[in-house]
Amino acid sequence: MNKKKCVRQLQLDLEAQTTELSQLKTKIKQRSYKLSKDTLQELYYQESCLKDQLTETKSQLAEAEDGKDPVGPTKDLQVNIVMLTGILVAIGLQLLLWLC
């Protein structure tokens, strides 16, 4: 994904997560006196998870806007290592079959 599309997608994700968090906070405020303790705890847990997602999306967006790849070079390196390992295994098996 190119940089502009990545930044735009992260911005959209951030907006959606912010809206969802606002709606959840409103729901908690409006109904907190009607809800059971377990339900309130679940809603607070959801709020915490949404805040974590929001923080992660903000950091990814900042990295993408700075020109860094949010996926990162580590993932590319891992894919290359897996591909190289697969090729070496195929060559090794071919040599074993040829020798037998």
CSV table of C-alpha atoms in Angstrom, one decimal:
chain,number,residue,atom,x,y,z
A,1,MET,CA,0.0,0.0,0.0
A,2,ASN,CA,1.4,3.4,-0.9
A,3,LYS,CA,2.0,6.0,1.7
A,4,LYS,CA,-1.0,8.2,0.9
A,5,LYS,CA,-3.4,5.3,1.0
A,6,CYS,CA,-1.9,4.0,4.2
A,7,VAL,CA,-2.1,7.4,5.9
A,8,ARG,CA,-5.7,7.8,4.7
A,9,GLN,CA,-6.7,4.4,5.9
A,10,LEU,CA,-5.1,5.1,9.3
A,11,GLN,CA,-6.9,8.4,9.5
A,12,LEU,CA,-10.2,6.7,8.7
A,13,ASP,CA,-9.5,4.0,11.4
A,14,LEU,CA,-8.7,6.7,13.9
A,15,GLU,CA,-11.9,8.6,13.2
A,16,ALA,CA,-13.9,5.4,13.5
A,17,GLN,CA,-12.2,4.4,16.7
A,18,THR,CA,-12.7,7.9,18.2
A,19,THR,CA,-16.4,7.8,17.3
A,20,GLU,CA,-16.8,4.3,18.8
A,21,LEU,CA,-15.0,5.4,22.0
A,22,SER,CA,-17.2,8.5,22.3
A,23,GLN,CA,-20.4,6.4,21.8
A,24,LEU,CA,-19.2,3.9,24.4
A,25,LYS,CA,-18.5,6.7,26.9
A,26,THR,CA,-21.9,8.2,26.3
A,27,LYS,CA,-23.6,4.9,26.8
A,28,ILE,CA,-21.7,4.4,30.1
A,29,LYS,CA,-22.7,7.8,31.3
A,30,GLN,CA,-26.3,7.5,30.3
A,31,ARG,CA,-26.9,4.0,31.7
A,32,SER,CA,-24.4,3.5,34.5
A,33,TYR,CA,-27.1,3.7,37.2
A,34,LYS,CA,-29.2,1.0,35.3
A,35,LEU,CA,-26.5,-1.5,34.5
A,36,SER,CA,-25.3,-4.4,36.7
A,37,LYS,CA,-21.8,-4.3,38.0
A,38,ASP,CA,-20.6,-7.0,35.6
A,39,THR,CA,-22.0,-5.1,32.6
A,40,LEU,CA,-20.3,-1.9,33.8
A,41,GLN,CA,-17.0,-3.8,34.2
A,42,GLU,CA,-17.4,-5.2,30.6
A,43,LEU,CA,-18.1,-1.7,29.3
A,44,TYR,CA,-15.1,-0.3,31.1
A,45,TYR,CA,-13.0,-3.1,29.7
A,46,GLN,CA,-14.2,-2.3,26.2
A,47,GLU,CA,-13.3,1.3,26.8
A,48,SER,CA,-9.8,0.4,27.9
A,49,CYS,CA,-9.3,-1.8,24.8
A,50,LEU,CA,-10.6,1.0,22.5
A,51,LYS,CA,-8.2,3.5,24.1
A,52,ASP,CA,-5.3,1.1,23.5
A,53,GLN,CA,-6.4,0.7,19.8
A,54,LEU,CA,-6.7,4.4,19.5
A,55,THR,CA,-3.2,4.9,20.9
A,56,GLU,CA,-1.7,2.2,18.5
A,57,THR,CA,-3.5,3.8,15.5
A,58,LYS,CA,-2.2,7.2,16.4
A,59,SER,CA,1.4,5.9,16.6
A,60,GLN,CA,1.0,4.1,13.3
A,61,LEU,CA,-0.4,7.3,11.7
A,62,ALA,CA,2.5,9.3,13.1
A,63,GLU,CA,5.0,6.8,11.7
A,64,ALA,CA,3.2,6.8,8.3
A,65,GLU,CA,3.1,10.6,8.1
A,66,ASP,CA,6.8,10.7,9.0
A,67,GLY,CA,7.5,8.4,6.0
A,68,LYS,CA,8.1,5.2,7.9
A,69,ASP,CA,6.4,2.1,6.8
A,70,PRO,CA,3.9,1.0,9.5
A,71,VAL,CA,4.4,-2.6,8.6
A,72,GLY,CA,8.1,-2.2,9.0
A,73,PRO,CA,11.2,-3.7,7.5
A,74,THR,CA,11.1,-6.5,10.0
A,75,LYS,CA,8.1,-8.1,8.3
A,76,ASP,CA,9.8,-7.9,4.9
A,77,LEU,CA,12.9,-9.5,6.3
A,78,GLN,CA,10.8,-12.3,7.9
A,79,VAL,CA,9.1,-13.0,4.6
A,80,ASN,CA,12.4,-13.1,2.8
A,81,ILE,CA,13.8,-15.5,5.3
A,82,VAL,CA,10.8,-17.8,5.0
A,83,MET,CA,11.0,-17.7,1.2
A,84,LEU,CA,14.7,-18.4,1.2
A,85,THR,CA,14.2,-21.3,3.7
A,86,GLY,CA,11.5,-22.8,1.4
A,87,ILE,CA,13.8,-22.6,-1.6
A,88,LEU,CA,16.7,-24.2,0.3
A,89,VAL,CA,14.5,-27.0,1.5
A,90,ALA,CA,13.2,-27.6,-2.1
A,91,ILE,CA,16.8,-27.7,-3.4
A,92,GLY,CA,17.8,-30.1,-0.6
A,93,LEU,CA,14.9,-32.4,-1.3
A,94,GLN,CA,15.8,-32.3,-5.0
A,95,LEU,CA,19.4,-33.3,-4.2
A,96,LEU,CA,18.2,-36.1,-2.0
A,97,LEU,CA,15.9,-37.5,-4.7
A,98,TRP,CA,18.7,-37.2,-7.3
A,99,LEU,CA,21.2,-39.1,-5.0
A,100,CYS,CA,18.8,-42.0,-4.4
